[in-house]
XYZ file of C-alpha atoms in Angstrom:
674
model
C 0.006 0.004 0.071
C 2.928 2.352 0.780
C 4.163 2.334 -2.777
C 0.842 3.236 -4.195
C 0.464 5.973 -1.602
C 3.840 7.494 -2.388
C 2.831 7.981 -5.933
C 0.049 10.114 -4.830
C 1.453 11.999 -1.917
C 5.121 12.489 -2.851
C 4.131 14.972 -5.471
C 2.553 17.463 -3.060
C 4.413 20.052 -1.041
C 2.246 19.321 1.918
C 3.187 17.091 4.828
C 1.466 13.782 4.697
C 1.729 11.128 7.402
C -0.337 8.316 8.842
C -0.692 7.608 12.572
C -2.043 4.545 14.428
C -4.722 6.138 16.674
C -4.295 3.500 19.458
C -0.454 3.651 19.800
C 0.237 7.146 18.225
C 2.872 5.398 16.116
C 3.746 6.936 12.755
C 3.434 4.208 10.167
C 4.003 6.316 7.069
C 5.494 9.704 6.192
C 6.111 11.300 2.776
C 9.339 12.918 1.699
C 8.245 16.480 2.619
C 7.499 15.296 6.155
C 10.872 13.474 6.461
C 12.622 16.589 5.150
C 11.159 18.568 7.995
C 11.290 16.128 10.834
C 13.732 13.329 9.810
C 13.029 9.611 9.895
C 9.873 9.435 12.179
C 8.364 6.154 11.018
C 7.901 3.690 13.907
C 7.959 6.503 16.517
C 5.215 8.189 18.521
C 3.921 11.273 16.808
C 4.019 13.587 19.851
C 7.653 12.752 20.499
C 8.968 13.417 16.995
C 6.623 16.113 15.762
C 6.677 18.155 18.862
C 9.430 19.509 21.028
C 10.053 17.892 24.395
C 6.567 16.313 24.572
C 6.144 13.020 26.473
C 2.354 12.509 26.130
C -0.304 12.962 23.394
C -0.844 16.640 22.426
C -3.677 18.326 24.281
C -4.302 20.635 21.452
C -4.964 17.744 18.910
C -8.672 17.581 18.072
C -8.589 13.814 18.586
C -7.572 14.349 22.228
C -10.055 17.146 22.676
C -12.881 15.195 21.161
C -12.323 11.858 22.832
C -9.822 10.693 25.480
C -9.756 7.313 23.555
C -9.195 8.213 19.928
C -9.433 4.482 18.868
C -13.191 4.702 19.575
C -13.675 7.459 16.926
C -15.750 6.249 13.955
C -14.186 5.688 10.572
C -14.750 8.792 8.342
C -14.340 11.301 11.211
C -12.617 14.402 9.800
C -11.116 17.379 11.454
C -9.649 20.610 10.214
C -7.434 22.595 12.518
C -4.439 24.818 12.694
C -1.344 24.712 14.932
C 2.148 26.211 15.277
C 4.790 23.532 15.349
C 7.101 23.708 18.374
C 10.094 22.258 16.411
C 10.372 24.473 13.386
C 7.935 27.219 14.490
C 5.940 26.921 11.243
C 2.189 27.317 11.143
C 0.209 24.512 9.602
C -3.280 23.935 8.525
C -4.175 20.292 9.068
C -6.852 18.031 7.527
C -7.251 14.806 9.563
C -9.352 11.748 8.614
C -9.919 8.480 10.428
C -9.766 5.374 8.247
C -9.266 1.583 8.663
C -5.791 0.478 7.621
C -5.226 -2.595 5.488
C -4.414 -4.731 8.586
C -7.652 -3.748 10.322
C -6.254 -1.182 12.709
C -7.668 2.377 12.866
C -5.395 5.040 11.656
C -5.393 8.854 11.139
C -4.411 10.269 7.739
C -3.079 13.838 8.360
C -2.258 16.330 5.689
C -0.449 19.488 6.774
C -0.179 22.683 4.696
C 2.405 25.241 5.690
C 0.573 28.551 6.206
C 3.474 30.245 7.960
C 3.624 32.943 5.345
C -0.047 33.783 5.649
C 0.244 33.864 9.402
C 3.121 36.315 9.215
C 1.124 38.403 6.898
C -1.885 38.442 9.284
C 0.392 39.553 12.109
C 1.838 42.238 9.963
C -1.658 43.464 9.166
C -2.440 43.742 12.806
C 0.759 45.508 13.659
C 0.520 48.062 10.784
C -1.083 51.281 12.031
C 0.344 53.923 9.809
C -0.777 53.974 6.218
C -2.882 50.967 7.043
C -4.972 50.877 3.926
C -2.096 50.910 1.371
C -0.192 48.267 3.335
C -3.274 46.156 3.654
C -3.833 46.260 -0.109
C -0.251 45.227 -0.800
C -0.475 42.337 1.565
C -3.747 40.749 0.456
C -2.613 40.983 -3.194
C 0.596 39.059 -2.333
C -1.183 36.222 -0.646
C -1.632 32.910 -2.437
C -4.968 32.358 -0.770
C -8.167 33.906 -2.081
C -8.932 36.987 0.098
C -12.300 38.700 0.183
C -13.006 41.683 2.494
C -16.535 42.353 3.606
C -18.173 45.302 5.336
C -20.125 44.806 8.511
C -23.220 43.838 6.523
C -21.096 41.129 4.774
C -20.993 42.760 1.385
C -17.727 42.445 -0.622
C -15.709 45.682 -0.662
C -12.364 44.373 -1.835
C -10.719 41.227 -3.083
C -7.109 40.300 -3.934
C -5.970 38.935 -7.258
C -6.382 35.221 -6.377
C -10.062 35.269 -5.309
C -11.562 36.264 -8.663
C -9.463 33.620 -10.504
C -10.602 30.948 -8.136
C -14.284 31.993 -8.336
C -14.493 32.828 -12.059
C -15.337 36.472 -11.634
C -13.632 39.732 -12.325
C -12.736 41.791 -9.299
C -15.375 44.350 -10.285
C -18.088 41.665 -10.540
C -17.396 40.535 -6.964
C -17.656 44.019 -5.428
C -21.056 44.532 -3.840
C -22.011 40.864 -3.669
C -23.017 39.193 -0.429
C -20.686 36.684 1.249
C -23.197 33.915 0.797
C -23.279 34.518 -2.970
C -19.926 32.762 -3.225
C -21.070 29.783 -1.044
C -22.516 26.581 -2.379
C -26.050 25.671 -1.177
C -24.682 22.787 0.854
C -22.537 25.071 2.976
C -24.819 28.120 3.258
C -25.975 27.419 6.814
C -22.460 26.469 7.944
C -20.905 29.648 6.691
C -23.779 31.886 7.875
C -23.464 30.465 11.339
C -19.709 31.031 11.428
C -20.101 34.600 10.234
C -22.812 35.365 12.772
C -20.795 33.766 15.597
C -17.715 35.766 14.572
C -15.835 32.494 14.264
C -12.146 32.980 13.436
C -11.284 29.262 13.187
C -10.717 27.574 9.919
C -13.210 25.107 8.632
C -14.037 23.134 5.550
C -16.813 24.327 3.228
C -17.879 24.356 -0.389
C -17.789 27.513 -2.626
C -19.394 27.998 -5.975
C -17.884 29.559 -9.105
C -19.702 31.947 -11.427
C -20.361 29.021 -13.830
C -21.893 26.973 -11.116
C -18.955 24.620 -10.472
C -18.716 23.703 -6.740
C -15.330 23.045 -5.202
C -14.091 22.386 -1.670
C -12.129 24.946 0.329
C -10.632 25.604 3.633
C -12.240 28.824 4.893
C -11.346 31.054 7.729
C -12.396 34.645 8.671
C -11.245 37.305 10.960
C -13.224 40.336 12.202
C -11.147 43.537 12.203
C -11.709 47.270 12.734
C -10.310 49.506 9.927
C -10.360 53.221 10.584
C -13.227 52.749 12.973
C -15.246 50.552 10.664
C -15.856 46.891 11.221
C -14.820 44.541 8.474
C -14.363 40.786 8.005
C -11.420 39.332 6.161
C -12.137 36.003 4.655
C -9.393 33.779 3.298
C -9.906 30.514 1.357
C -7.770 27.825 -0.203
C -8.923 25.505 -2.968
C -8.399 21.969 -1.692
C -9.717 20.154 -4.734
C -6.456 18.430 -5.382
C -5.992 17.587 -1.751
C -9.459 16.033 -1.734
C -8.713 14.033 -4.884
C -5.502 12.650 -3.349
C -7.360 12.009 -0.004
C -9.971 10.206 -1.899
C -7.354 8.049 -3.595
C -5.680 7.313 -0.267
C -9.021 6.251 1.083
C -9.669 4.061 -1.840
C -6.284 2.366 -1.268
C -7.474 1.536 2.144
C -10.192 -0.685 0.535
C -7.820 -2.685 -1.695
C -4.969 -4.985 -1.213
C -1.859 -3.325 -2.408
C -0.186 -6.498 -3.688
C -2.968 -8.132 -5.625
C -5.354 -5.126 -6.049
C -8.217 -7.313 -4.834
C -10.730 -5.947 -2.296
C -9.423 -6.189 1.225
C -11.273 -7.297 4.269
C -12.972 -3.849 4.819
C -14.312 -3.642 1.292
C -15.256 -7.376 1.361
C -17.564 -6.756 4.283
C -19.284 -3.831 2.544
C -19.638 -5.725 -0.692
C -20.980 -8.867 1.160
C -23.476 -6.773 2.974
C -24.921 -5.563 -0.319
C -24.942 -9.010 -1.792
C -26.728 -10.556 1.251
C -29.544 -7.896 0.897
C -29.860 -8.685 -2.827
C -30.034 -12.489 -2.183
C -32.601 -12.001 0.534
C -34.718 -9.853 -1.853
C -34.483 -12.421 -4.665
C -34.732 -15.497 -2.358
C -31.480 -16.904 -3.878
C -28.628 -18.787 -2.364
C -25.188 -17.476 -1.638
C -21.858 -18.974 -0.553
C -18.765 -17.685 1.232
C -15.678 -19.733 0.177
C -12.661 -19.425 2.497
C -9.394 -20.287 0.529
C -6.054 -20.942 1.963
C -2.912 -21.952 0.000
C -1.516 -25.306 1.189
C 2.120 -25.221 2.320
C 2.580 -21.691 1.088
C 5.043 -20.989 3.916
C 7.423 -23.381 2.257
C 7.521 -21.159 -0.840
C 8.508 -18.117 1.179
C 11.051 -20.036 3.191
C 12.769 -21.686 0.253
C 12.369 -19.167 -2.567
C 12.038 -15.852 -0.717
C 9.185 -13.415 -0.297
C 9.564 -11.832 -3.649
C 8.697 -15.084 -5.337
C 6.053 -15.640 -2.736
C 4.481 -12.330 -3.703
C 4.416 -13.389 -7.358
C 2.651 -16.544 -6.383
C -0.008 -14.596 -4.508
C -0.509 -12.231 -7.479
C -0.816 -15.125 -9.875
C -3.226 -16.895 -7.486
C -5.423 -13.776 -7.383
C -5.573 -13.729 -11.162
C -6.482 -17.409 -11.353
C -9.237 -16.943 -8.776
C -10.641 -13.941 -10.861
C -10.396 -16.038 -14.107
C -12.301 -18.918 -12.497
C -15.369 -16.847 -11.568
C -18.073 -14.601 -12.987
C -17.769 -10.808 -13.001
C -20.595 -10.664 -10.445
C -18.723 -12.863 -7.938
C -16.532 -11.251 -5.271
C -12.865 -12.095 -4.767
C -10.940 -10.638 -1.880
C -7.629 -11.074 -0.162
C -7.742 -11.120 3.603
C -3.948 -11.206 4.042
C -1.139 -13.681 3.785
C -2.263 -16.576 1.641
C -5.881 -16.311 2.669
C -8.533 -15.326 0.051
C -12.324 -15.253 0.192
C -14.733 -15.678 -2.629
C -18.466 -14.887 -2.426
C -20.782 -16.484 -4.925
C -24.390 -15.450 -5.700
C -26.407 -18.410 -6.985
C -29.609 -17.379 -8.763
C -31.388 -20.566 -7.732
C -34.311 -21.238 -5.426
C -33.485 -24.965 -5.276
C -30.916 -25.822 -2.593
C -29.592 -28.999 -4.230
C -29.099 -27.143 -7.543
C -27.370 -24.282 -5.713
C -24.983 -26.767 -3.975
C -24.217 -28.407 -7.192
C -23.297 -25.051 -8.793
C -21.140 -24.040 -5.830
C -19.352 -27.412 -5.930
C -18.672 -26.939 -9.660
C -17.166 -23.520 -8.968
C -15.033 -24.962 -6.171
C -13.786 -27.790 -8.423
C -12.906 -25.258 -11.079
C -10.854 -23.302 -8.493
C -9.005 -26.416 -7.418
C -8.193 -27.311 -10.962
C -7.032 -23.818 -11.791
C -4.756 -23.555 -8.843
C -3.240 -26.994 -9.457
C -1.832 -25.812 -12.782
C 1.967 -25.202 -12.702
C 3.221 -21.807 -11.540
C 5.972 -20.766 -13.812
C 7.737 -17.835 -12.104
C 11.429 -16.708 -12.607
C 12.261 -20.250 -14.033
C 10.716 -21.847 -10.962
C 8.045 -24.513 -11.554
C 5.644 -24.570 -8.567
C 2.748 -26.898 -8.039
C 0.375 -25.698 -5.379
C -3.059 -26.670 -4.011
C -5.675 -24.899 -1.998
C -8.002 -25.958 0.843
C -11.522 -24.553 0.563
C -14.181 -24.088 3.236
C -17.746 -23.235 2.044
C -20.545 -21.677 4.111
C -23.892 -21.805 2.376
C -26.459 -19.069 3.173
C -29.925 -17.791 2.250
C -31.617 -14.646 3.447
C -30.099 -12.775 6.353
C -29.860 -15.751 8.667
C -26.245 -15.304 9.714
C -24.059 -12.370 10.304
C -21.056 -11.674 8.112
C -18.770 -12.618 10.991
C -20.534 -15.857 11.476
C -20.394 -16.808 7.759
C -16.642 -16.035 7.693
C -16.213 -18.173 10.826
C -18.233 -20.981 9.336
C -16.244 -20.992 6.103
C -12.932 -20.824 7.985
C -14.023 -23.803 10.126
C -14.856 -25.714 6.979
C -11.563 -24.797 5.455
C -9.663 -26.333 8.393
C -11.826 -29.400 7.888
C -10.377 -29.619 4.366
C -6.878 -29.215 5.719
C -7.438 -31.934 8.257
C -8.858 -34.298 5.566
C -5.766 -34.100 3.330
C -5.854 -30.712 1.675
C -6.539 -29.942 -1.967
C -10.284 -30.288 -1.473
C -13.379 -28.323 -0.456
C -15.641 -28.883 2.509
C -19.049 -27.536 3.337
C -19.720 -26.170 6.823
C -21.488 -29.017 8.520
C -24.855 -28.127 10.153
C -23.626 -30.353 13.053
C -20.753 -27.970 13.473
C -23.230 -25.145 13.403
C -25.232 -26.847 16.120
C -22.046 -27.282 18.158
C -21.259 -23.643 17.726
C -24.753 -22.669 18.923
C -24.487 -25.154 21.794
C -21.191 -23.593 22.783
C -22.750 -20.142 22.828
C -25.674 -21.524 24.899
C -23.286 -23.124 27.257
C -21.324 -19.931 27.600
C -24.493 -17.978 28.665
C -25.362 -20.647 31.228
C -21.840 -20.698 32.525
C -21.750 -16.933 32.854
C -25.000 -17.021 34.833
C -23.807 -19.913 36.985
C -20.662 -17.976 37.903
C -22.655 -14.790 38.630
C -25.097 -16.644 40.856
C -22.396 -18.784 42.460
C -24.209 -21.886 41.561
C -20.957 -23.889 41.094
C -19.938 -26.399 43.732
C -16.521 -27.319 45.109
C -15.831 -31.008 45.830
C -12.750 -32.276 47.653
C -10.766 -35.435 47.024
C -8.272 -36.790 49.644
C -4.603 -37.139 48.982
C -3.011 -40.068 50.831
C 0.430 -40.666 52.274
C 1.594 -44.214 52.938
C 4.236 -44.701 55.677
C 5.045 -47.962 57.394
C 2.047 -49.543 55.646
C -0.216 -47.003 57.312
C -2.190 -44.474 55.370
C -3.216 -41.024 56.345
C -4.903 -38.064 54.646
C -2.372 -35.321 54.094
C -4.425 -32.980 51.995
C -7.358 -32.414 49.661
C -7.667 -31.350 46.047
C -10.464 -28.826 45.404
C -12.446 -29.854 42.253
C -15.062 -27.567 40.769
C -18.375 -29.137 39.713
C -21.207 -27.565 37.768
C -24.529 -29.155 38.501
C -26.803 -27.699 35.830
C -29.869 -29.411 34.471
C -27.320 -32.072 33.827
C -23.785 -32.715 35.177
C -21.349 -30.928 32.960
C -17.728 -32.162 33.032
C -15.005 -29.726 33.880
C -13.266 -30.850 30.688
C -16.175 -29.186 28.817
C -16.613 -25.926 30.714
C -13.117 -25.124 31.851
C -11.719 -24.793 28.222
C -14.782 -22.686 27.478
C -14.113 -20.489 30.422
C -10.481 -20.044 29.354
C -11.515 -19.186 25.799
C -14.099 -16.671 26.762
C -12.344 -15.040 29.740
C -14.846 -16.380 32.285
C -11.928 -18.257 33.922
C -10.956 -15.068 35.759
C -14.239 -14.709 37.803
C -14.542 -18.489 38.025
C -10.976 -18.858 39.326
C -11.535 -16.032 41.796
C -14.662 -17.708 43.125
C -12.858 -21.020 43.484
C -10.072 -19.361 45.481
C -12.500 -17.554 47.803
C -14.429 -20.800 48.517
C -11.197 -22.705 49.172
C -10.040 -20.023 51.606
C -13.434 -20.114 53.334
C -13.129 -23.883 53.749
C -9.544 -23.726 54.985
C -10.704 -21.309 57.613
C -13.284 -23.714 58.721
C -10.834 -26.599 58.785
C -8.451 -24.513 60.879
C -10.732 -25.247 63.879
C -10.173 -28.984 63.531
C -6.996 -30.434 65.094
C -6.521 -32.956 62.196
C -7.895 -31.124 59.204
C -5.941 -27.936 59.937
C -2.731 -29.782 58.960
C -4.131 -30.649 55.538
C -2.634 -29.036 52.524
C -5.353 -27.938 50.002
C -4.513 -28.057 46.262
C -6.193 -25.834 43.729
C -5.906 -26.100 39.934
C -4.891 -22.824 38.340
C -5.582 -22.174 34.718
C -2.752 -20.984 32.584
C -5.062 -18.132 31.501
C -5.529 -17.167 35.199
C -1.818 -17.550 36.104
C -0.584 -15.460 33.241
C -2.663 -12.389 34.280
C -0.880 -9.865 36.250
C -3.933 -9.486 38.452
C -3.417 -12.999 39.764
C -0.958 -12.075 42.426
C -3.100 -8.952 43.271
C -5.881 -11.450 44.013
C -3.855 -13.873 46.151
C -2.339 -11.319 48.573
C -5.631 -9.664 49.723
C -7.305 -13.096 50.223
C -4.509 -14.396 52.441
C -4.713 -11.120 54.461
C -8.510 -11.239 54.617
C -8.910 -14.881 55.733
C -5.705 -15.097 57.758
C -5.049 -18.607 56.625
C -1.629 -20.329 56.771
C -0.361 -19.922 53.212
C 1.881 -22.958 53.566
C -1.262 -25.023 53.646
C -2.156 -23.786 50.153
C -0.844 -25.544 47.064
C -1.399 -24.285 43.477
C -1.447 -26.923 40.639
C -0.060 -25.746 37.376
C 0.378 -27.604 34.054
C 3.881 -28.237 32.862
C 3.101 -26.739 29.399
C 2.533 -23.341 31.154
C 5.782 -23.534 32.888
C 7.766 -24.212 29.741
C 6.603 -20.862 28.117
C 8.115 -17.668 29.152
C 10.235 -19.372 31.827
C 11.876 -16.184 33.090
C 8.609 -14.376 33.448
C 7.045 -17.340 35.126
C 10.064 -17.698 37.305
C 9.607 -14.220 38.681
C 5.896 -14.874 39.334
C 6.621 -18.178 40.999
C 9.205 -16.619 43.201
C 6.622 -14.098 44.436
C 4.190 -16.922 45.117
C 6.858 -18.821 47.049
C 7.628 -15.643 48.987
C 3.987 -15.669 50.126
C 4.608 -19.162 51.557
C 2.475 -20.972 48.907
C 3.875 -24.147 47.296
C 3.488 -25.192 43.653
C 2.645 -28.511 42.029
C 3.006 -29.625 38.473
C -0.276 -31.280 37.367
C -0.529 -34.015 34.814
C 3.266 -34.372 34.697
C 4.540 -36.292 31.706
C 1.823 -35.189 29.296
C 3.405 -31.860 28.273
C 6.945 -30.928 27.353
C 8.894 -32.265 30.308
C 12.235 -30.721 30.838
C 14.723 -31.138 33.643
C 15.854 -27.507 33.044
C 12.629 -25.932 34.377
C 12.594 -28.228 37.389
C 16.062 -26.845 38.129
C 14.972 -23.211 37.661
C 11.523 -23.179 39.172
C 10.713 -23.622 42.837
C 8.338 -26.650 42.508
C 7.562 -28.895 45.513
C 5.425 -31.601 43.855
C 4.877 -33.595 40.738
C 1.501 -35.287 39.988
C 1.669 -38.287 37.660
C -1.078 -38.046 35.161
C -3.747 -40.761 35.538
C -3.383 -41.833 31.922
C -0.018 -43.434 32.878
C -1.623 -45.075 35.971
C -4.512 -46.718 34.186
C -2.542 -49.520 32.518
C 0.597 -49.518 34.641
C 0.079 -53.105 35.631
C 0.030 -54.474 32.095
C 1.774 -51.741 29.954
C 5.548 -51.727 30.177
C 5.768 -48.329 28.596
C 3.527 -46.773 31.276
C 5.651 -48.523 33.901
C 8.790 -47.018 32.532
C 7.296 -43.490 32.339
C 6.117 -43.687 35.950
C 9.394 -45.132 37.134
C 11.172 -42.233 35.412
C 8.933 -39.641 36.979
C 9.494 -41.171 40.497
C 13.234 -41.101 39.820
C 13.066 -37.399 38.745
C 11.098 -36.587 41.897
C 13.629 -38.376 44.057
C 16.625 -36.630 42.374
C 15.074 -33.190 42.820
C 13.695 -33.939 46.206
C 10.069 -33.491 45.106
C 6.962 -35.153 46.421
C 5.369 -37.293 43.651
C 1.651 -38.086 43.804
C 0.056 -40.743 41.635
C -3.403 -39.555 40.682
C -6.259 -41.638 39.306
C -5.447 -44.767 41.401
C -8.598 -46.879 41.191
C -7.604 -50.538 41.817
C -5.589 -52.401 44.430
C -3.331 -53.759 41.710
C -2.365 -50.265 40.626
C -1.724 -49.273 44.201
C 0.478 -52.267 44.969
C 2.487 -51.797 41.794
C 3.106 -48.138 42.613
C 3.972 -48.970 46.128
C 6.556 -51.447 44.942
C 8.048 -48.797 42.715
C 8.637 -46.511 45.669
C 5.593 -44.218 45.357
C 4.247 -42.998 48.727
C 1.556 -40.504 47.787
C -1.654 -41.313 46.135
C -4.955 -39.845 44.921
C -7.903 -41.674 43.383
C -11.210 -43.442 43.771
C -9.433 -46.284 45.604
C -8.825 -43.911 48.541
C -11.920 -41.668 48.210
C -14.120 -40.010 45.610
C -14.557 -36.259 45.391
C -17.212 -35.207 47.904
C -18.602 -32.097 49.565
C -16.519 -30.966 52.543
C -17.398 -32.202 55.998
């Protein structure tokens, strides 16, 4: 997109740059801008465009309008004027909010240097002697159109530029009212500004003698000349700027590499098509297309060749379809095609869509001959069929994407329709989310506790309990179903907080019992919950509030979590250890076991996953794995608990291997606390 933009904006003497409204990062600047301020790309605008500023500019209309500029709607436009603190030049700015090609919201800012005009204005104000003659000289030397009105807003003088811009002679303009030069669309705007004595610049439309309407930046100033009130109006023709701005905005709707519509334009085109399909009672289809193994092309032949492949793919997709069909590029090697099928019969519509999909597969399979390289590529296609306005655009895209991954999973180089069963599962998932959200809000979840056993001298005793959350809805829902959903949707945070509170409350009750107060209570902590900075901020107040012994609390983490961001997690674990809380690795052996993190992290316990316990009596591989984990625990001085022990045979086998700590149905099922 940058190359295309440069062709437009590099020819103007104005400053042109583009800023990410969320981060204030400059993502593009033209040559004129770089000439004034240097290489500013990748830097925050207020630091490089203003002197000694460390925060967003308070005078910027975006900041004045909304403290969160990223919330401003696309299309928002501002015109404003400011003196730059670095070069002391005055600029007139035109700002517009658009969506960038990668989906983020940006501000296109065009700055016109009006320092000369400003200097002239100041000179006008300072001149007292021979004011009229000096005034005439000044206005005739200004590049802007200047019109001077009396207090009744009738023209009494113009400079040489104004008649040329408006198509009149200077004599013809004298005596005309200010609104005679204003287009009907801007009459009220200009009238209000004049009546309110507004001296700020704004955008309006003026009309030439021949009726041609053109956009301008207009500003006026009320003055007193020899005791008489006048208004000096200055205007700049911004037709060329508007054309270039329009071109820039157009570029925001198209993929720069392939010239295909991008995601933003696709959404608008699809919206129109859906309405037309609904009106005609036709069928439509969204095809999500992904090149198979495209990464290999970039990795082996370079991105330049990869770009040629994408361009050629775009051409082939266009050649495979009708002019009425939509082809768009989402980014990378992802394309979307939208088909309108003028059929009322579902089976015939599906047959037509399948024919189109086969044609695409055949077209893409043809050899790619690029720079003496012979490529043979395939695509995976996912299809979402629709009729009427039954699904949102986001849902259709998601359905097609899901079906595309089904094609990938089934061997690639094929197409798959979104299965209504998958649709049902999606809807069920949404329904389950709503129920889970309400269950957490109403605290209708239940905590069960399963005993953890220590064997010493053939005598067993309970050394702790593991807290296990249960959701008793209209039917019992397994944690394996709702915990991943809670993690995916963010509900794990309120759910995790509720579990910790209930555990702390129970520990407080058990403190009154001579035996139970010695138990260590284990709580499973989701990786989503652990990785949040707020996690430690939650633990500390709870310990303080309930005054429990933190050494009696044990947090169970998965080993896959610990393997990621080891240093970051190490710091967090150290803080947890400093609170007196111990850590256990749950389901040990199922993730990415590494002795290095056992060395680095302050872990006190390993839990052998029950999948290795189930067949330990008959499966030699499971035996070896468990034996290895017990050895690791012994070497690192860690307690090792075998979970999921259900039979006497399993227990005796583990005991013979040196295991001393157990958890499972053989010793007790999860139950409500007593």
